[in-house]
CSV table of C-alpha atoms in Angstrom, one decimal:
chain,number,residue,atom,x,y,z
D,1,MET,CA,0.0,0.0,0.0
D,2,THR,CA,1.5,3.3,-1.0
D,3,ASP,CA,1.5,6.4,1.2
D,4,THR,CA,-1.3,8.9,0.8
D,5,ILE,CA,-2.2,12.3,2.1
D,6,ARG,CA,-5.1,11.9,4.5
D,7,VAL,CA,-8.3,13.9,3.9
D,8,PRO,CA,-11.7,13.9,5.6
D,9,LEU,CA,-14.0,11.1,4.8
D,10,GLY,CA,-16.3,11.6,1.9
D,11,THR,CA,-14.0,13.9,-0.1
D,12,ALA,CA,-11.8,13.1,-3.0
D,13,PRO,CA,-8.2,12.9,-2.2
D,14,PRO,CA,-6.1,15.7,-3.8
D,15,ALA,CA,-3.4,14.8,-6.3
D,16,LYS,CA,-0.1,14.3,-4.6
D,17,ALA,CA,2.0,17.4,-4.6
D,18,PRO,CA,5.4,16.9,-6.2
D,19,PRO,CA,7.9,16.1,-3.5
D,20,LEU,CA,10.4,18.9,-2.7
D,21,ARG,CA,13.2,16.4,-3.3
D,22,ALA,CA,16.1,18.8,-2.8
D,23,TRP,CA,14.7,19.9,0.6
D,24,THR,CA,13.9,16.3,1.5
D,25,VAL,CA,17.5,15.2,1.0
D,26,ILE,CA,18.9,18.3,2.8
D,27,LEU,CA,16.7,18.0,5.8
D,28,ALA,CA,16.9,14.2,6.0
D,29,GLY,CA,20.6,14.4,5.6
D,30,LEU,CA,20.9,17.1,8.4
D,31,GLY,CA,18.7,15.0,10.7
D,32,ALA,CA,21.0,12.0,10.1
D,33,LEU,CA,24.0,14.2,10.5
D,34,LEU,CA,22.9,15.3,14.0
D,35,CYS,CA,22.1,11.8,15.1
D,36,SER,CA,25.3,10.2,13.8
D,37,LEU,CA,27.4,13.1,15.1
D,38,ASP,CA,26.2,12.5,18.6
D,39,VAL,CA,27.1,8.9,18.4
D,40,VAL,CA,30.7,9.7,18.0
D,41,VAL,CA,31.3,13.3,19.0
D,42,VAL,CA,31.5,12.3,22.7
D,43,ALA,CA,34.2,9.8,22.0
D,44,THR,CA,37.0,12.4,21.7
D,45,ALA,CA,35.8,14.1,24.8
D,46,LEU,CA,36.0,10.9,27.0
D,47,PRO,CA,39.4,11.8,28.6
D,48,ALA,CA,38.1,15.3,29.4
D,49,LEU,CA,35.0,13.9,30.9
D,50,ARG,CA,37.1,11.5,32.9
D,51,ALA,CA,39.2,14.4,34.2
D,52,ASP,CA,36.4,16.8,34.8
D,53,PHE,CA,33.9,14.5,36.5
D,54,GLY,CA,36.3,11.9,37.8
D,55,ALA,CA,34.2,9.4,35.8
D,56,SER,CA,34.8,5.7,35.9
D,57,LEU,CA,35.2,3.4,32.9
D,58,SER,CA,31.6,2.4,33.3
D,59,GLN,CA,30.4,6.0,33.4
D,60,LEU,CA,32.4,6.7,30.3
D,61,GLU,CA,30.8,3.8,28.5
D,62,TRP,CA,27.4,5.0,29.6
D,63,THR,CA,27.9,8.5,28.1
D,64,ILE,CA,27.9,6.6,24.7
D,65,ASN,CA,25.8,3.6,25.5
D,66,ALA,CA,22.9,5.5,27.2
D,67,TYR,CA,22.3,7.3,23.8
D,68,ASN,CA,22.8,4.1,21.7
D,69,LEU,CA,20.7,1.9,24.0
D,70,VAL,CA,17.6,4.2,24.0
D,71,PHE,CA,18.2,4.8,20.3
D,72,ALA,CA,18.2,1.1,19.6
D,73,CYS,CA,15.2,0.2,21.8
D,74,LEU,CA,12.9,3.0,20.7
D,75,THR,CA,13.7,3.3,17.0
D,76,LEU,CA,10.9,0.9,16.0
D,77,THR,CA,8.6,3.0,18.1
D,78,GLY,CA,9.7,6.1,16.3
D,79,ALA,CA,9.1,4.6,12.9
D,80,ALA,CA,5.6,3.4,14.0
D,81,LEU,CA,4.7,6.8,15.3
D,82,GLY,CA,5.7,8.3,12.0
D,83,ASP,CA,3.5,5.9,10.1
D,84,ARG,CA,0.6,6.5,12.4
D,85,PHE,CA,0.7,10.3,13.1
D,86,GLY,CA,2.6,11.6,10.1
D,87,ARG,CA,6.2,11.4,9.2
D,88,ARG,CA,6.8,15.1,8.9
D,89,ARG,CA,5.0,15.8,12.2
D,90,MET,CA,7.0,13.2,14.1
D,91,TYR,CA,10.2,14.3,12.4
D,92,VAL,CA,9.6,17.8,13.8
D,93,ALA,CA,8.8,16.4,17.2
D,94,GLY,CA,11.9,14.2,17.3
D,95,LEU,CA,14.1,17.1,16.2
D,96,ALA,CA,12.6,19.3,18.9
D,97,LEU,CA,13.2,16.7,21.6
D,98,PHE,CA,16.8,16.1,20.4
D,99,THR,CA,17.5,19.8,20.5
D,100,LEU,CA,16.1,20.2,24.0
D,101,ALA,CA,18.1,17.3,25.3
D,102,SER,CA,21.3,18.6,23.8
D,103,ALA,CA,20.9,21.8,25.8
D,104,ALA,CA,20.3,19.6,28.9
D,105,ALA,CA,23.5,17.6,28.2
D,106,ALA,CA,25.5,20.9,27.9
D,107,LEU,CA,24.2,22.0,31.3
D,108,ALA,CA,24.9,18.7,33.1
D,109,ALA,CA,26.8,19.1,36.4
D,110,GLY,CA,27.9,15.5,36.8
D,111,PRO,CA,28.0,12.2,34.9
D,112,GLY,CA,24.6,11.1,36.2
D,113,GLN,CA,22.9,14.2,34.8
D,114,LEU,CA,24.8,13.9,31.5
D,115,ILE,CA,23.8,10.2,31.1
D,116,ILE,CA,20.1,11.1,31.7
D,117,ALA,CA,20.3,13.9,29.1
D,118,ARG,CA,21.9,11.4,26.7
D,119,VAL,CA,18.9,9.1,27.3
D,120,VAL,CA,16.5,11.8,26.2
D,121,GLN,CA,18.7,12.6,23.3
D,122,GLY,CA,18.5,9.0,22.2
D,123,ALA,CA,14.7,9.1,22.4
D,124,GLY,CA,14.7,12.1,20.1
D,125,ALA,CA,17.1,10.4,17.7
D,126,ALA,CA,15.0,7.2,17.7
D,127,VAL,CA,12.1,9.2,16.2
D,128,LEU,CA,14.3,11.4,14.0
D,129,LEU,CA,16.7,9.0,12.2
D,130,PRO,CA,14.4,6.2,10.9
D,131,LEU,CA,12.2,8.9,9.4
D,132,THR,CA,15.1,10.4,7.4
D,133,LEU,CA,15.3,7.2,5.3
D,134,THR,CA,11.5,7.0,5.0
D,135,LEU,CA,11.2,10.5,3.8
D,136,ILE,CA,13.8,9.9,1.1
D,137,SER,CA,12.2,6.6,0.0
D,138,GLU,CA,8.8,8.2,-0.2
D,139,ALA,CA,10.1,11.2,-2.3
D,140,PHE,CA,12.3,9.3,-4.8
D,141,PRO,CA,11.4,6.6,-7.3
D,142,ALA,CA,13.2,3.3,-6.9
D,143,GLU,CA,15.6,3.9,-9.8
D,144,LYS,CA,16.8,7.2,-8.3
D,145,ARG,CA,16.8,6.2,-4.7
D,146,GLY,CA,20.3,4.8,-4.6
D,147,VAL,CA,21.8,8.1,-5.5
D,148,ALA,CA,19.7,10.0,-2.9
D,149,ILE,CA,20.6,7.4,-0.2
D,150,GLY,CA,24.2,7.6,-1.3
D,151,VAL,CA,24.1,11.4,-0.5
D,152,TRP,CA,22.3,10.6,2.8
D,153,GLY,CA,25.1,8.0,3.5
D,154,GLY,CA,27.7,10.6,2.7
D,155,VAL,CA,26.1,13.1,5.1
D,156,THR,CA,25.8,10.4,7.7
D,157,GLY,CA,29.5,9.8,7.1
D,158,LEU,CA,30.2,13.5,7.6
D,159,GLY,CA,28.7,13.1,11.1
D,160,VAL,CA,31.1,10.2,11.8
D,161,ALA,CA,34.0,12.0,10.2
D,162,ALA,CA,33.4,15.4,11.9
D,163,GLY,CA,32.6,13.9,15.3
D,164,PRO,CA,36.2,13.2,16.5
D,165,VAL,CA,37.6,16.4,14.9
D,166,LEU,CA,34.7,18.6,16.1
D,167,GLY,CA,34.8,17.0,19.5
D,168,GLY,CA,38.5,17.4,19.8
D,169,ALA,CA,38.5,21.0,18.5
D,170,VAL,CA,35.6,22.1,20.8
D,171,THR,CA,37.0,20.2,23.8
D,172,GLU,CA,40.5,21.7,23.3
D,173,GLY,CA,39.4,25.3,22.4
D,174,LEU,CA,36.3,25.7,24.5
D,175,SER,CA,35.0,22.9,26.7
D,176,TRP,CA,33.3,19.6,26.3
D,177,GLN,CA,29.9,21.2,26.9
D,178,TRP,CA,30.0,22.9,23.6
D,179,ILE,CA,29.9,19.6,21.7
D,180,PHE,CA,26.2,19.6,22.8
D,181,TRP,CA,25.5,23.4,22.6
D,182,LEU,CA,26.4,23.3,18.8
D,183,ASN,CA,23.3,21.1,18.2
D,184,VAL,CA,20.9,23.8,19.6
D,185,PRO,CA,21.1,26.5,16.9
D,186,ILE,CA,21.2,23.9,14.1
D,187,GLY,CA,18.1,22.2,15.5
D,188,LEU,CA,16.3,25.5,15.9
D,189,ALA,CA,17.1,26.5,12.3
D,190,MET,CA,15.9,23.2,11.0
D,191,LEU,CA,12.5,23.1,12.8
D,192,PRO,CA,10.6,25.7,10.7
D,193,LEU,CA,12.1,24.4,7.5
D,194,ALA,CA,11.1,20.8,8.3
D,195,ALA,CA,7.6,21.9,9.2
D,196,THR,CA,7.2,23.8,5.8
D,197,LYS,CA,9.4,22.1,3.3
D,198,LEU,CA,8.7,18.4,3.9
D,199,ARG,CA,5.5,16.7,2.6
D,200,GLU,CA,3.4,14.9,5.1
D,201,SER,CA,2.9,11.2,4.5
D,202,TYR,CA,1.6,8.2,6.5
D,203,GLY,CA,2.3,4.5,6.6
D,204,SER,CA,-0.1,1.7,5.8
D,205,ARG,CA,-1.0,0.9,9.5
D,206,PRO,CA,-3.9,2.9,10.9
D,207,GLN,CA,-3.3,1.9,14.5
D,208,LEU,CA,-0.3,1.7,16.7
D,209,ASP,CA,0.7,-1.8,17.9
D,210,ILE,CA,1.0,-0.7,21.6
D,211,VAL,CA,1.6,-4.3,22.9
D,212,GLY,CA,4.3,-4.8,20.3
D,213,LEU,CA,5.9,-1.5,21.2
D,214,VAL,CA,6.1,-2.4,24.9
D,215,LEU,CA,7.4,-5.9,24.3
D,216,ALA,CA,10.0,-4.8,21.8
D,217,ALA,CA,11.3,-1.9,24.1
D,218,VAL,CA,11.6,-4.1,27.2
D,219,GLY,CA,13.1,-7.0,25.2
D,220,LEU,CA,15.7,-4.9,23.4
D,221,THR,CA,16.6,-3.1,26.6
D,222,GLY,CA,17.3,-6.4,28.4
D,223,LEU,CA,19.4,-7.8,25.6
D,224,ALA,CA,21.5,-4.6,25.4
D,225,TRP,CA,21.7,-4.1,29.1
D,226,ALA,CA,23.5,-7.4,29.7
D,227,PRO,CA,26.6,-6.8,27.6
D,228,VAL,CA,26.9,-3.2,28.7
D,229,ARG,CA,26.9,-4.2,32.4
D,230,ALA,CA,28.7,-7.5,32.2
D,231,PRO,CA,32.2,-6.1,32.1
D,232,GLU,CA,31.6,-4.5,35.5
D,233,VAL,CA,29.3,-6.9,37.3
D,234,GLY,CA,30.4,-10.1,35.6
D,235,TRP,CA,28.5,-12.4,33.2
D,236,GLY,CA,27.6,-14.7,36.0
D,237,SER,CA,25.9,-12.0,38.1
D,238,VAL,CA,22.2,-11.8,38.8
D,239,GLU,CA,22.0,-8.5,37.0
D,240,ALA,CA,23.6,-9.6,33.8
D,241,LEU,CA,21.9,-13.0,33.6
D,242,GLY,CA,18.5,-11.5,34.7
D,243,ALA,CA,18.7,-8.8,32.1
D,244,LEU,CA,19.6,-11.4,29.4
D,245,ALA,CA,16.7,-13.6,30.5
D,246,VAL,CA,14.2,-10.7,30.5
D,247,GLY,CA,15.4,-9.7,27.1
D,248,VAL,CA,15.0,-13.2,25.6
D,249,VAL,CA,11.6,-13.7,27.2
D,250,PHE,CA,10.2,-10.4,26.0
D,251,VAL,CA,11.7,-10.7,22.5
D,252,VAL,CA,10.2,-14.2,22.1
D,253,ALA,CA,6.9,-12.8,23.3
D,254,PHE,CA,7.2,-9.9,20.9
D,255,LEU,CA,7.8,-12.3,18.0
D,256,GLY,CA,4.8,-14.4,19.0
D,257,TRP,CA,2.6,-11.4,19.3
D,258,GLU,CA,3.7,-10.0,15.9
D,259,ARG,CA,3.0,-13.3,14.3
D,260,LYS,CA,-0.4,-14.1,15.7
D,261,GLY,CA,-1.8,-11.5,18.0
D,262,ALA,CA,-1.2,-8.1,16.4
D,263,ARG,CA,-3.9,-6.8,14.1
D,264,TYR,CA,-1.5,-4.3,12.5
D,265,PRO,CA,2.0,-5.7,13.4
D,266,MET,CA,4.8,-3.2,13.7
D,267,LEU,CA,7.2,-5.8,12.3
D,268,PRO,CA,6.0,-8.1,9.6
D,269,LEU,CA,8.1,-11.1,10.3
D,270,GLY,CA,7.9,-12.5,6.8
D,271,TYR,CA,10.4,-9.9,5.7
D,272,PHE,CA,13.1,-11.8,7.6
D,273,ARG,CA,12.6,-14.7,5.2
D,274,ARG,CA,13.9,-12.4,2.5
D,275,ARG,CA,17.6,-12.8,2.1
D,276,ASP,CA,18.1,-9.1,1.0
D,277,PHE,CA,16.3,-7.9,4.2
D,278,SER,CA,17.9,-10.3,6.7
D,279,THR,CA,21.5,-10.2,5.3
D,280,ALA,CA,21.5,-6.4,5.1
D,281,ASN,CA,20.3,-6.0,8.7
D,282,ALA,CA,22.8,-8.6,9.9
D,283,SER,CA,25.5,-6.7,8.1
D,284,ALA,CA,24.4,-3.4,9.6
D,285,PHE,CA,24.4,-4.8,13.2
D,286,LEU,CA,28.0,-6.2,12.8
D,287,LEU,CA,29.2,-3.1,10.9
D,288,PHE,CA,28.2,-0.8,13.8
D,289,ALA,CA,29.4,-3.2,16.5
D,290,SER,CA,32.9,-3.1,14.9
D,291,LEU,CA,32.8,0.6,14.1
D,292,LEU,CA,31.8,1.9,17.5
D,293,GLY,CA,33.8,-0.7,19.4
D,294,ALA,CA,36.9,0.5,17.4
D,295,LEU,CA,36.0,4.2,17.8
D,296,PHE,CA,35.7,3.9,21.5
D,297,MET,CA,39.2,2.6,21.7
D,298,ILE,CA,40.9,4.6,19.0
D,299,THR,CA,39.9,8.0,20.2
D,300,GLN,CA,41.4,7.2,23.6
D,301,LEU,CA,44.4,5.5,22.1
D,302,PHE,CA,45.6,8.7,20.4
D,303,GLN,CA,45.2,10.7,23.6
D,304,ILE,CA,45.9,8.3,26.5
D,305,GLY,CA,48.2,5.9,24.8
D,306,LEU,CA,50.1,8.2,22.4
D,307,GLY,CA,49.8,11.6,24.2
D,308,TYR,CA,48.0,13.7,21.6
D,309,ASN,CA,45.6,16.5,22.8
D,310,PRO,CA,41.9,16.2,21.8
D,311,LEU,CA,42.2,18.3,18.6
D,312,GLU,CA,45.4,16.5,17.5
D,313,ALA,CA,43.7,13.2,18.0
D,314,GLY,CA,40.6,14.2,16.1
D,315,VAL,CA,42.6,15.4,13.1
D,316,ARG,CA,44.6,12.2,13.0
D,317,ILE,CA,41.4,10.1,13.1
D,318,LEU,CA,40.0,12.1,10.2
D,319,VAL,CA,41.7,9.9,7.6
D,320,TRP,CA,39.5,7.1,8.9
D,321,ASN,CA,36.2,8.8,9.3
D,322,ALA,CA,36.3,11.3,6.4
D,323,THR,CA,36.2,8.7,3.7
D,324,PRO,CA,32.4,8.4,3.6
D,325,LEU,CA,32.2,12.0,2.3
D,326,LEU,CA,33.9,10.8,-0.9
D,327,ILE,CA,33.1,7.2,-1.2
D,328,ALA,CA,29.5,6.8,0.1
D,329,PRO,CA,27.7,8.8,-2.7
D,330,VAL,CA,29.7,6.9,-5.3
D,331,ALA,CA,29.0,3.6,-3.7
D,332,GLY,CA,25.3,4.4,-3.5
D,333,ALA,CA,25.1,5.2,-7.2
D,334,LEU,CA,27.1,2.2,-8.2
D,335,ALA,CA,24.9,-0.1,-6.1
D,336,ASP,CA,21.9,0.9,-8.2
D,337,ARG,CA,23.8,-0.4,-11.2
D,338,PHE,CA,25.7,-3.5,-9.9
D,339,GLY,CA,23.7,-4.5,-6.8
D,340,THR,CA,24.4,-4.0,-3.1
D,341,ARG,CA,26.1,-7.3,-2.3
D,342,PRO,CA,29.5,-6.4,-3.8
D,343,PHE,CA,29.7,-3.2,-1.7
D,344,MET,CA,28.5,-4.7,1.5
D,345,LEU,CA,30.8,-7.7,1.2
D,346,GLY,CA,33.8,-5.8,-0.1
D,347,GLY,CA,33.3,-3.0,2.4
D,348,LEU,CA,33.2,-5.3,5.4
D,349,VAL,CA,36.3,-7.2,4.2
D,350,LEU,CA,38.2,-3.9,3.9
D,351,GLN,CA,36.9,-2.8,7.4
D,352,ALA,CA,38.1,-6.0,8.9
D,353,THR,CA,41.4,-5.8,7.1
D,354,GLY,CA,42.1,-2.2,8.1
D,355,LEU,CA,41.3,-2.8,11.8
D,356,ALA,CA,43.4,-6.0,11.9
D,357,LEU,CA,46.4,-4.1,10.4
D,358,LEU,CA,45.8,-1.3,13.0
D,359,ALA,CA,45.7,-3.8,15.9
D,360,TRP,CA,48.9,-5.4,14.5
D,361,GLN,CA,50.7,-2.0,14.5
D,362,VAL,CA,49.5,-0.8,18.0
D,363,GLU,CA,52.4,-0.7,20.5
D,364,PRO,CA,53.8,1.9,22.9
D,365,GLY,CA,55.2,4.9,21.1
D,366,VAL,CA,54.0,3.8,17.6
D,367,GLY,CA,54.3,6.5,15.0
D,368,TYR,CA,51.3,7.9,13.2
D,369,ASP,CA,52.8,7.0,9.8
D,370,ARG,CA,52.3,3.3,10.7
D,371,LEU,CA,48.6,3.8,11.6
D,372,VAL,CA,47.4,6.1,8.7
D,373,GLY,CA,47.3,3.3,6.1
D,374,PRO,CA,45.2,0.9,8.1
D,375,LEU,CA,42.8,3.7,9.1
D,376,ILE,CA,42.2,4.6,5.4
D,377,VAL,CA,41.6,1.0,4.5
D,378,ALA,CA,39.0,0.6,7.2
D,379,GLY,CA,37.4,3.9,6.4
D,380,VAL,CA,36.9,3.1,2.7
D,381,GLY,CA,35.3,-0.2,3.8
D,382,ILE,CA,32.9,1.5,6.1
D,383,SER,CA,32.0,4.1,3.4
D,384,MET,CA,31.0,1.3,1.0
D,385,VAL,CA,28.7,-0.4,3.5
D,386,PHE,CA,26.8,2.6,4.8
D,387,PRO,CA,24.7,3.4,1.7
D,388,SER,CA,24.6,-0.2,0.4
D,389,VAL,CA,22.9,-1.5,3.6
D,390,ALA,CA,20.4,1.3,3.7
D,391,ASN,CA,19.5,0.9,0.0
D,392,ALA,CA,19.2,-2.9,0.4
D,393,VAL,CA,16.9,-2.6,3.4
D,394,THR,CA,14.5,0.0,2.0
D,395,ALA,CA,14.4,-1.7,-1.4
D,396,SER,CA,13.5,-5.1,0.0
D,397,VAL,CA,10.0,-4.0,1.3
D,398,PRO,CA,7.0,-2.3,-0.3
D,399,LEU,CA,7.2,1.5,-0.2
D,400,GLY,CA,4.5,1.7,2.5
D,401,ASP,CA,6.7,-0.3,4.8
D,402,ALA,CA,9.9,1.7,4.3
D,403,GLY,CA,9.5,3.3,7.7
D,404,VAL,CA,9.2,-0.2,9.3
D,405,ALA,CA,12.3,-1.4,7.4
D,406,ALA,CA,14.3,1.8,8.4
D,407,GLY,CA,13.2,1.3,12.0
D,408,VAL,CA,14.4,-2.3,12.1
D,409,ASN,CA,17.7,-1.3,10.4
D,410,ASN,CA,18.4,1.5,12.8
D,411,ALA,CA,17.4,-0.5,15.9
D,412,LEU,CA,19.9,-3.2,14.9
D,413,ARG,CA,22.6,-0.7,14.0
D,414,GLU,CA,22.4,1.0,17.4
D,415,LEU,CA,22.1,-2.3,19.2
D,416,GLY,CA,25.2,-3.4,17.4
D,417,GLY,CA,27.0,-0.2,18.6
D,418,VAL,CA,26.1,-1.0,22.2
D,419,PHE,CA,27.3,-4.6,21.8
D,420,GLY,CA,30.5,-3.4,20.1
D,421,VAL,CA,31.4,-0.9,22.8
D,422,ALA,CA,30.7,-3.5,25.5
D,423,VAL,CA,32.9,-6.1,23.8
D,424,ALA,CA,35.7,-3.6,23.3
D,425,ALA,CA,35.6,-2.5,26.9
D,426,ALA,CA,35.5,-6.1,28.2
D,427,VAL,CA,38.5,-7.1,26.1
D,428,PHE,CA,40.4,-3.9,27.1
D,429,THR,CA,39.9,-4.5,30.8
D,430,THR,CA,41.0,-8.1,30.4
D,431,TYR,CA,44.4,-7.2,28.9
D,432,GLY,CA,45.1,-3.6,30.1
D,433,GLY,CA,43.8,-0.6,31.9
D,434,TYR,CA,44.3,3.1,32.5
D,435,ALA,CA,47.2,3.0,34.9
D,436,THR,CA,49.8,4.0,32.4
D,437,PRO,CA,50.0,4.7,28.6
D,438,GLU,CA,51.7,1.3,28.2
D,439,THR,CA,48.9,-0.6,30.0
D,440,PHE,CA,46.3,1.3,27.9
D,441,VAL,CA,48.1,0.1,24.7
D,442,ASP,CA,48.3,-3.4,26.1
D,443,GLY,CA,44.5,-3.5,26.3
D,444,CYS,CA,43.7,-1.5,23.2
D,445,GLY,CA,45.4,-3.9,20.7
D,446,PRO,CA,43.3,-6.9,21.7
D,447,ALA,CA,40.2,-4.8,21.7
D,448,LEU,CA,40.9,-3.7,18.1
D,449,TRP,CA,41.5,-7.3,17.1
D,450,ALA,CA,38.0,-8.1,18.5
D,451,ALA,CA,36.5,-5.2,16.4
D,452,ALA,CA,38.3,-6.6,13.3
D,453,GLY,CA,36.8,-10.1,14.0
D,454,ILE,CA,33.3,-8.7,14.3
D,455,ALA,CA,33.7,-7.0,10.9
D,456,ALA,CA,34.9,-10.3,9.4
D,457,ILE,CA,31.8,-12.0,10.7
D,458,GLY,CA,29.8,-9.2,9.0
D,459,ALA,CA,31.5,-10.0,5.7
D,460,VAL,CA,30.3,-13.6,6.0
D,461,ALA,CA,26.7,-12.4,6.5
D,462,ALA,CA,27.0,-10.1,3.5
D,463,ALA,CA,28.3,-13.0,1.3
D,464,PHE,CA,24.8,-14.6,1.6
D,465,ALA,CA,23.0,-11.5,0.2
D,466,PRO,CA,21.3,-12.0,-3.2
D,467,SER,CA,23.4,-10.6,-6.0
D,468,ARG,CA,20.7,-8.2,-7.4
D,469,GLY,CA,18.0,-8.0,-4.7
D,470,GLY,CA,15.0,-10.3,-4.3
D,471,SER,CA,14.5,-13.1,-1.9
């Protein structure tokens, strides 16, 4: 069922207004930029937060994972709200909440307040980000969607690229609070434009699946909570095992409800029988697990292990994270011509290779010249996967379900990020620590090997994707 503009009963629907495609790409791209920027911008500021607040490793993890966890657990809800109440309306609401939470994060007086603000930020992003893909999918025909999504992927990559540099520059030149203040004027400028330049559209489900929303949110929270807390409390603890058990029970209940109980299911399970849908989502989960796990370690490696200040660290990481600006739009366009599998598979292989080479080179006092090549290789790989996964997911379902597909994809991406940071932190604490630069490097190398291994598993998943779409 295609999206329609709703009108009162008994009147003829008006002809669809031509979509303002340029504004759609700009606003959707900026929304994705804000969301992706705030995944990574905090990473460069972690040492400053540790010094300013006396934060523990667990609290440092939570400044990233609080955002990612809520993002992951509520993104299906955000997509469903857009389908039910209007995608433009909910995009504006998500943007407003994100902007307000950014101001609260900047005003935080301690790690607890900052983590709470990051939770609210994640809730805003959970509404905002899945609708960026839905708005693009609704505005562009299938044969032109890959180019538009490639641009979206490039802008998303800009957030990943700019995050460490911006975080480093702001932390060094001003203070870490300004990494959040910068969101406020951008969000305020975007709000009236989004309200007037985007066309309203709705999904095919006239009612919210409230039971499904609750079951999915609780289940995903439990599954994500366990790996986040396990490095501190232990996998055998009541907290970790209890969270894992709750997550499994509620996810199973959610799947059962979606299959038989929901009149308008928020997640049509039949889509997971399609290889293009399931392999793209598996690749997205493992891509972000590897990416954010590596980012969590690399931003600290350059500062704690190698002695650079935040700005110097951000600039040196740029060769890794800036590549999506150049590669993602090209990869998106070529995926329309050659299919998404070569770019998902090749990209994850390059990401795994680059991170493995990086882990191999990491040692006390290593020169930047030995790290730059592996960083570029990994960055090119990430750039190829970003738009390919998004294109594969949205193209694998009917247009009316693009919001559902984007919601699933974003939920798994963010859940993968939580998992990746938790794995990296667990491996790091097993082999090293913060006592000296040398002990940090001792833990960082194995953590990067783990991130490389996750990307390699992602490449295996991508290898099973169909060559040109379809089931």
